[in-house]
Amino acid sequence: MIISEIIAHKRDGGRHSQKEIAFLIGGFVSGDVLESEMAAWLMAAYIRGLDESETVWLTRAMVGSGSVIDLRELPGPVVDKHSTGGVGDKTTLIAGPLAAAAGVKIPKLSGKALGHTGGTLDKLAAIPGLRTSLSQDKFLAQLNKVGIAVAAQTSNMVPADKKIYALRDRTATVESIPLITSSILSKKAAGGAKNILIDVKVGTGAFMPTLERAEELARSLQSVGRSLELNVNCLITDMNQPLGRSVGNALEIKEVIDALAGNGPADLMEVSVRLAAEMILMAGLTTDLAVAREKIEAVLNSGQGQAVLEQLIESQGGDANIIRDPKRLPAAAHMRELRAERDGFVTFKNCRAIGLAAAVLSGHADCPPRLDMGAGLVVKSRHGDKVIIGQVLVDVFFDDETRLLEAETLIKQAIVITREQPDQWPLIYDNSLTTCSIKEC
Ligand code: URA
């Protein structure tokens, strides 16, 4: 097969055979297909799309590029959770420990930041000493002991996704339903869980800007999941403004600690508790959402969720004292307050720009990326809040002053003050895509 012919086939709107896709992915992992060739194919696939069979073949080829974890020996119900990506989205580190404390085993393979969205691996890197490269034995032992392990793919797990994910980040080919589907499900399939809850984010800070697109992505995840014998449930949640208040790695870890102490912002608590409740429904621990919520609220209020986070940090070599003393987390050298320039109502126009501002402040947007772990921002008001002139809207945390102007410009694009109170968005879109237990599916 000739790689330029495969690229041209997709560029001209053709449909790939399974062999072509296997050749492309195998060649990219072995190095026979160059980055430039893969970048061209990604753009062709982004523009022309892939149908469901092509997406299934792509996902299978990506899973087959490396090893798969065997969780059959793991006692207890196993449910994995993933987010399609958002701004300030730290729910994995809240819902995960809560569901684990309620009896679910959560093998979580996470990713780094992608585009304007944050990555759980980057957030965890803010915890001094914490390791996310875990051997398979260590991953399984921690799942048995703590109930949750959050790790990076090892070098022999889904290497195709690792390479393609990084390339998509640099080639403006992230927002594609088949590419997102294959990226997420290849990691999930390799992680070994058969039950997967996906938080599909919708809004200006998500890869899917409209409810229609988010539903399309959810349907794709479910049907491709079925072909791979994965039971996928989706919850569509809002991403038109940051979830919680903090955006930035160490700042978000601090907010996670507050949330597991029961003191998180209402929106973050609501989404995290709901996701954890959906996870215990999928695990078959109850069939009633109200009962599931009660169980999760009980482990939250008793501090068991926080205890699981502490065990997770310790088990992965991190400094668990951050839970009692968050000042041990990295902190930015400087802080600047951005204030309202008039009276009115806070209106989030473009949440993506908030994510980009955080990426600029931390250095993730640099080439090559570097990470100032303490940098980021804390939004002080929610969409629709009434503010007066001079009121602080955002605290901006930074180490490098040269980044401030660009970040401030982005934040001003994202948040404007309007005369009229803006319409609100639902936080959670209750829909038919949730939810069924292991036994039913
Ligand atoms: N999360 C992933 O793992 N992959 C994507 O493509 C988008 C979000």
Coordinates of C-alpha atoms and ligand atoms in Angstrom, one line a residue:
M1 CA 0.0 0.0 0.0
I2 CA 1.1 3.5 -0.7
I3 CA 0.6 6.0 2.1
S4 CA 0.0 9.0 -0.2
E5 CA -2.8 7.0 -2.0
I6 CA -4.5 6.4 1.4
I7 CA -4.3 10.1 2.3
A8 CA -5.6 11.1 -1.2
H9 CA -8.5 8.5 -0.8
K10 CA -9.7 10.2 2.3
R11 CA -9.0 13.7 1.0
D12 CA -11.3 13.0 -1.9
G13 CA -14.0 11.7 0.4
G14 CA -13.4 8.0 0.0
R15 CA -14.2 5.2 2.5
H16 CA -11.2 3.3 3.9
S17 CA -11.0 -0.5 4.1
Q18 CA -10.0 -2.1 7.3
K19 CA -6.6 -3.0 5.8
E20 CA -5.9 0.6 4.9
I21 CA -6.6 1.7 8.4
A22 CA -4.5 -1.1 9.9
F23 CA -1.6 -0.1 7.5
L24 CA -1.8 3.5 8.5
I25 CA -1.9 3.0 12.2
G26 CA 0.7 0.2 12.2
G27 CA 3.0 2.2 10.0
F28 CA 2.6 5.3 12.2
V29 CA 3.5 3.4 15.4
S30 CA 6.5 1.7 13.8
G31 CA 7.8 4.9 12.2
D32 CA 7.2 3.9 8.6
V33 CA 4.4 6.5 8.3
L34 CA 5.9 9.9 9.0
E35 CA 4.3 12.6 11.2
S36 CA 3.8 14.8 8.2
E37 CA 1.9 12.0 6.5
M38 CA -0.2 11.3 9.5
A39 CA -0.9 15.0 10.0
A40 CA -2.2 15.2 6.4
W41 CA -4.4 12.1 6.9
L42 CA -5.8 13.5 10.2
M43 CA -6.8 16.7 8.4
A44 CA -8.4 14.7 5.6
A45 CA -10.3 12.6 8.2
Y46 CA -11.2 15.7 10.2
I47 CA -12.8 17.4 7.1
R48 CA -14.2 14.3 5.3
G49 CA -15.2 12.3 8.4
L50 CA -15.1 8.5 9.1
D51 CA -18.2 6.4 9.1
E52 CA -19.0 4.0 11.9
S53 CA -17.2 1.0 10.5
E54 CA -14.1 3.1 9.8
T55 CA -14.2 4.4 13.3
V56 CA -14.5 0.9 14.8
W57 CA -11.5 -0.3 12.6
L58 CA -9.5 2.7 13.7
T59 CA -10.3 2.1 17.3
R60 CA -9.4 -1.6 17.0
A61 CA -6.2 -0.8 15.3
M62 CA -5.3 1.7 18.0
V63 CA -6.1 -0.8 20.8
G64 CA -4.1 -3.4 18.9
S65 CA -1.0 -1.1 18.7
G66 CA -0.2 -2.1 22.3
S67 CA -1.1 -4.2 25.3
V68 CA -4.4 -4.5 27.1
I69 CA -4.9 -4.8 30.9
D70 CA -6.7 -7.9 32.0
L71 CA -9.0 -7.0 34.9
R72 CA -10.8 -10.4 35.0
E73 CA -9.2 -11.3 38.3
L74 CA -10.1 -8.0 39.9
P75 CA -12.8 -8.6 42.6
G76 CA -15.7 -6.2 42.7
P77 CA -17.5 -4.2 40.0
V78 CA -15.3 -2.2 37.7
V79 CA -16.4 1.1 36.0
D80 CA -14.1 3.5 34.2
K81 CA -14.9 7.2 33.7
H82 CA -13.7 9.7 31.1
S83 CA -14.5 13.3 30.1
T84 CA -14.5 14.5 26.5
G85 CA -12.5 17.5 27.8
G86 CA -13.3 20.8 29.4
V87 CA -12.0 23.9 31.2
G88 CA -11.6 23.5 35.0
D89 CA -12.9 19.9 34.7
K90 CA -11.5 18.1 37.7
T91 CA -14.4 15.7 38.3
T92 CA -12.3 12.6 37.8
L93 CA -10.4 13.4 41.0
I94 CA -13.6 13.9 42.9
A95 CA -16.1 11.5 41.4
G96 CA -13.4 8.8 41.2
P97 CA -12.6 8.7 44.9
L98 CA -16.2 9.0 45.9
A99 CA -17.3 6.1 43.7
A100 CA -14.3 4.0 44.9
A101 CA -15.2 4.7 48.5
A102 CA -18.7 3.4 47.7
G103 CA -17.3 0.1 46.4
V104 CA -16.5 0.6 42.7
K105 CA -13.1 -0.3 41.2
I106 CA -11.9 2.5 38.9
P107 CA -8.9 1.8 36.6
K108 CA -8.3 5.2 35.1
L109 CA -5.9 5.9 32.3
S110 CA -5.8 9.6 31.8
G111 CA -4.4 12.0 29.3
K112 CA -2.5 15.3 29.2
A113 CA -4.0 18.6 28.3
L114 CA -5.4 18.7 24.8
G115 CA -6.0 22.0 23.0
H116 CA -7.6 24.5 25.4
T117 CA -8.7 21.7 27.7
G118 CA -6.9 20.6 30.8
G119 CA -5.6 17.0 31.4
T120 CA -5.8 15.0 34.6
L121 CA -2.2 13.9 34.2
D122 CA -1.0 17.5 34.3
K123 CA -3.2 18.3 37.3
L124 CA -1.7 15.3 39.2
A125 CA 1.8 16.4 38.2
A126 CA 1.2 19.4 40.5
I127 CA 1.3 17.0 43.5
P128 CA 4.9 16.8 44.7
G129 CA 6.3 13.4 44.1
L130 CA 3.2 11.8 42.5
R131 CA 3.9 9.3 39.8
T132 CA 1.5 8.5 37.0
S133 CA 3.7 6.0 35.2
L134 CA 2.7 2.8 36.9
S135 CA 3.6 -0.7 35.9
Q136 CA 0.7 -3.0 35.2
D137 CA 1.3 -4.9 38.4
K138 CA 1.4 -1.8 40.5
F139 CA -1.8 -0.5 38.7
L140 CA -3.6 -3.7 39.6
A141 CA -2.3 -3.9 43.1
Q142 CA -3.4 -0.3 43.8
L143 CA -6.8 -1.0 42.3
N144 CA -7.2 -3.9 44.8
K145 CA -6.0 -1.9 47.7
V146 CA -7.3 1.6 47.2
G147 CA -10.1 1.0 44.6
I148 CA -8.8 3.6 42.2
A149 CA -5.6 4.1 40.2
V150 CA -5.0 7.1 37.9
A151 CA -2.2 6.5 35.5
A152 CA -0.7 7.4 32.2
Q153 CA -0.8 4.8 29.4
T154 CA 2.4 2.8 29.8
S155 CA 4.7 3.0 26.7
N156 CA 3.2 -0.3 25.4
M157 CA -0.4 0.7 25.9
V158 CA -2.2 2.3 23.0
P159 CA 1.0 3.9 21.7
A160 CA -1.0 4.9 18.6
D161 CA -3.3 7.2 20.6
K162 CA -0.3 8.7 22.5
K163 CA 1.3 9.7 19.2
I164 CA -1.9 10.7 17.4
Y165 CA -3.2 12.7 20.4
A166 CA 0.0 14.8 20.5
L167 CA -0.2 15.4 16.8
R168 CA -3.9 16.3 16.8
D169 CA -3.0 18.9 19.6
R170 CA -0.6 20.6 17.2
T171 CA -2.6 20.3 13.9
A172 CA -6.0 21.6 14.8
T173 CA -7.6 18.2 14.3
V174 CA -9.0 17.7 17.8
E175 CA -12.7 18.5 17.3
S176 CA -13.7 15.5 15.2
I177 CA -16.3 13.0 16.4
P178 CA -14.6 9.9 15.0
L179 CA -11.2 10.9 16.1
I180 CA -12.4 11.7 19.7
T181 CA -14.4 8.5 19.7
S182 CA -11.4 6.3 18.7
S183 CA -9.0 8.2 21.1
I184 CA -11.2 7.8 24.1
L185 CA -12.4 4.2 23.4
S186 CA -9.0 2.9 22.5
K187 CA -7.7 4.0 25.9
K188 CA -10.8 2.6 27.7
A189 CA -10.6 -0.7 25.9
A190 CA -6.9 -1.1 26.7
G191 CA -7.7 -0.1 30.4
G192 CA -9.7 -3.3 30.7
A193 CA -13.0 -2.0 32.1
K194 CA -16.1 -3.1 30.3
N195 CA -18.3 -0.4 31.8
I196 CA -17.5 3.1 31.0
L197 CA -19.2 6.4 31.9
I198 CA -18.3 9.3 29.7
D199 CA -19.0 12.9 30.6
V200 CA -19.7 14.5 27.3
K201 CA -19.1 18.2 27.6
V202 CA -21.1 20.7 25.6
G203 CA -20.6 24.5 25.2
T204 CA -18.0 27.0 24.2
G205 CA -15.3 25.4 26.4
A206 CA -15.9 21.9 25.0
F207 CA -14.9 20.3 21.8
M208 CA -18.7 20.0 21.0
P209 CA -20.2 23.5 21.0
T210 CA -23.9 22.5 20.6
L211 CA -26.2 20.0 22.2
E212 CA -26.8 18.4 18.8
R213 CA -23.0 17.8 18.3
A214 CA -22.7 16.5 21.9
E215 CA -25.5 14.0 21.4
E216 CA -23.9 12.9 18.1
L217 CA -20.6 12.3 19.9
A218 CA -22.5 10.4 22.7
R219 CA -24.2 8.2 20.1
S220 CA -20.9 7.5 18.4
L221 CA -19.2 6.6 21.7
Q222 CA -22.1 4.3 22.5
S223 CA -22.4 2.5 19.2
V224 CA -18.6 2.1 18.6
G225 CA -18.4 1.0 22.2
R226 CA -21.0 -1.7 21.5
S227 CA -19.0 -3.0 18.5
L228 CA -16.0 -3.3 20.9
E229 CA -18.2 -5.0 23.5
L230 CA -18.0 -2.1 25.8
N231 CA -21.0 -0.8 27.8
V232 CA -20.8 3.0 27.4
N233 CA -23.1 5.4 29.1
C234 CA -22.9 9.1 28.6
L235 CA -23.9 12.1 30.7
I236 CA -24.0 15.4 28.8
T237 CA -22.9 18.3 31.0
D238 CA -22.4 22.1 30.6
M239 CA -19.0 23.6 29.6
N240 CA -20.0 27.2 28.8
Q241 CA -18.1 28.4 31.9
P242 CA -15.4 26.7 33.9
L243 CA -16.6 23.9 36.2
G244 CA -15.9 25.1 39.7
R245 CA -13.8 28.3 40.1
S246 CA -10.2 27.2 39.4
V247 CA -8.5 26.6 36.1
G248 CA -4.8 25.6 36.3
N249 CA -3.1 22.5 37.7
A250 CA -2.2 23.2 41.3
L251 CA -5.2 25.5 41.7
E252 CA -7.5 22.7 40.6
I253 CA -5.9 20.2 43.0
K254 CA -6.7 22.6 45.8
E255 CA -10.3 22.8 44.6
V256 CA -10.5 19.0 44.5
I257 CA -9.3 18.9 48.1
D258 CA -12.0 21.4 49.1
A259 CA -14.7 19.5 47.2
L260 CA -13.9 16.2 48.9
A261 CA -14.1 18.1 52.2
G262 CA -17.6 19.0 51.2
N263 CA -16.7 22.7 50.5
G264 CA -16.5 22.8 46.7
P265 CA -18.5 25.2 44.5
A266 CA -22.1 24.1 44.0
D267 CA -21.8 23.3 40.2
L268 CA -18.6 21.2 40.7
M269 CA -20.2 19.3 43.6
E270 CA -23.4 18.7 41.6
V271 CA -21.7 17.3 38.5
S272 CA -19.2 15.2 40.6
V273 CA -21.8 13.7 42.8
R274 CA -24.0 12.9 39.8
L275 CA -21.1 11.2 37.9
A276 CA -20.2 9.2 41.0
A277 CA -23.8 8.2 41.4
E278 CA -24.0 7.1 37.7
M279 CA -20.9 5.0 38.3
I280 CA -22.4 3.1 41.1
L281 CA -25.5 2.6 39.1
M282 CA -23.4 1.2 36.2
A283 CA -21.6 -1.0 38.8
G284 CA -25.0 -2.5 39.7
L285 CA -24.7 -1.5 43.4
T286 CA -28.2 0.0 43.2
T287 CA -30.8 0.6 40.4
D288 CA -32.2 3.8 41.7
L289 CA -30.4 7.1 41.0
A290 CA -31.8 8.7 44.2
V291 CA -30.4 5.9 46.3
A292 CA -27.1 6.1 44.4
R293 CA -26.9 9.8 45.2
E294 CA -27.6 9.1 48.9
K295 CA -24.7 6.6 49.0
I296 CA -22.3 9.1 47.4
E297 CA -23.4 11.9 49.7
A298 CA -22.8 9.6 52.6
V299 CA -19.2 8.8 51.6
L300 CA -18.7 12.5 50.9
N301 CA -20.0 13.6 54.3
S302 CA -18.1 10.9 56.2
G303 CA -14.8 11.9 54.6
Q304 CA -14.3 8.5 53.0
G305 CA -13.9 10.0 49.6
Q306 CA -11.2 12.3 50.8
A307 CA -9.5 9.3 52.5
V308 CA -9.5 7.5 49.2
L309 CA -7.8 10.5 47.5
E310 CA -5.2 10.5 50.3
Q311 CA -4.5 6.7 49.8
L312 CA -4.3 7.3 46.0
I313 CA -1.7 10.0 46.4
E314 CA 0.3 8.0 48.9
S315 CA 0.2 4.9 46.8
Q316 CA 1.4 6.8 43.8
G317 CA 4.3 8.3 45.7
G318 CA 2.9 11.7 46.2
D319 CA 2.9 14.1 49.2
A320 CA -0.5 13.3 50.8
N321 CA 0.1 16.1 53.4
I322 CA -1.2 18.5 50.7
I323 CA -4.7 17.4 51.9
R324 CA -4.3 19.0 55.3
D325 CA -1.8 21.6 54.1
P326 CA -2.5 22.7 50.5
K327 CA 0.2 25.4 50.8
R328 CA 2.6 22.5 50.0
L329 CA 1.3 22.6 46.4
P330 CA 3.2 24.7 43.9
A331 CA 2.1 28.4 43.9
A332 CA 2.6 31.1 41.3
A333 CA 4.9 34.0 42.2
H334 CA 2.4 36.7 41.4
M335 CA -1.4 37.4 41.3
R336 CA -3.3 40.1 39.5
E337 CA -7.0 40.9 40.0
L338 CA -9.1 41.6 37.0
R339 CA -12.1 43.8 37.8
A340 CA -15.4 44.7 36.3
E341 CA -15.2 47.8 34.2
R342 CA -18.9 48.6 34.6
D343 CA -22.0 47.5 36.5
G344 CA -24.1 44.7 35.0
F345 CA -24.3 41.0 34.7
V346 CA -21.4 38.5 34.2
T347 CA -21.8 36.8 30.8
F348 CA -19.5 34.0 29.7
K349 CA -19.2 34.4 26.0
N350 CA -16.3 32.1 25.2
C351 CA -15.1 29.6 27.7
R352 CA -12.5 28.2 25.3
A353 CA -10.6 31.6 25.7
I354 CA -10.5 30.9 29.5
G355 CA -8.9 27.5 28.8
L356 CA -6.4 29.2 26.4
A357 CA -5.6 31.8 28.9
A358 CA -4.7 29.1 31.5
A359 CA -2.6 27.4 28.8
V360 CA -0.8 30.6 28.1
L361 CA -0.2 31.3 31.8
S362 CA 1.1 27.8 32.5
G363 CA 3.2 27.6 29.4
H364 CA 1.3 24.6 28.0
A365 CA 0.7 26.7 24.9
D366 CA 4.5 27.1 24.4
C367 CA 6.4 24.9 21.9
P368 CA 7.7 22.7 23.4
P369 CA 5.2 23.0 26.3
R370 CA 6.4 23.6 29.8
L371 CA 4.3 23.8 32.9
D372 CA 4.3 26.5 35.6
M373 CA 2.2 24.3 37.9
G374 CA 0.9 27.2 40.1
A375 CA -0.2 29.4 37.2
G376 CA -3.9 29.7 36.2
L377 CA -6.9 31.6 37.2
V378 CA -9.8 31.6 39.7
V379 CA -13.1 33.0 38.5
K380 CA -15.0 34.8 41.2
S381 CA -18.4 35.1 39.6
R382 CA -20.7 32.8 37.7
H383 CA -22.6 33.4 34.5
G384 CA -25.5 35.7 35.3
D385 CA -24.2 37.1 38.6
K386 CA -24.8 40.8 39.2
V387 CA -21.6 42.8 39.7
I388 CA -20.7 46.4 40.3
I389 CA -17.9 48.4 38.7
G390 CA -14.5 47.5 40.4
Q391 CA -15.6 44.2 41.7
V392 CA -13.0 41.4 41.2
L393 CA -14.0 39.0 38.4
V394 CA -10.9 36.9 38.1
D395 CA -7.7 36.3 40.1
V396 CA -4.9 35.6 37.6
F397 CA -1.9 33.6 38.9
F398 CA 1.4 33.8 37.0
D399 CA 5.1 33.3 37.2
D400 CA 6.1 34.9 34.0
E401 CA 4.9 38.5 33.5
T402 CA 5.3 38.4 29.7
R403 CA 2.4 36.0 29.5
L404 CA 0.0 38.3 31.4
L405 CA -1.1 40.6 28.6
E406 CA -2.1 37.8 26.2
A407 CA -3.9 35.9 29.1
E408 CA -5.8 39.1 30.1
T409 CA -6.9 39.7 26.5
L410 CA -8.2 36.2 26.3
I411 CA -10.1 36.5 29.6
K412 CA -11.7 39.8 28.5
Q413 CA -12.9 38.0 25.3
A414 CA -14.3 35.2 27.5
I415 CA -16.1 37.3 30.1
V416 CA -18.1 40.4 29.4
I417 CA -20.4 42.5 31.5
T418 CA -23.9 42.9 29.9
R419 CA -26.8 45.2 30.8
E420 CA -29.4 42.4 30.6
Q421 CA -29.2 39.3 32.7
P422 CA -28.1 36.4 30.3
D423 CA -30.0 33.2 29.9
Q424 CA -28.7 30.3 31.9
W425 CA -27.7 26.8 30.6
P426 CA -28.7 23.6 32.2
L427 CA -25.7 22.1 34.2
I428 CA -26.7 18.5 33.4
Y429 CA -28.7 17.5 30.4
D430 CA -30.8 14.6 31.6
N431 CA -31.2 12.5 28.6
S432 CA -32.0 9.0 27.4
L433 CA -28.3 8.2 27.0
T434 CA -27.9 7.4 30.7
T435 CA -28.0 4.8 32.2
C436 CA -28.1 1.1 32.8
S437 CA -26.4 -1.3 35.2
I438 CA -23.9 -4.1 34.3
K439 CA -26.6 -6.7 34.7
E440 CA -29.1 -5.0 32.3
C441 CA -26.5 -4.3 29.6
Ligands
URA1 N1 -10.2 13.0 25.4 C1 -9.4 12.0 24.8 O1 -8.9 11.1 25.4 N2 -9.3 12.1 23.5 C2 -9.8 13.1 22.7 O2 -9.7 13.1 21.5 C3 -10.6 14.1 23.4 C4 -10.8 14.0 24.7

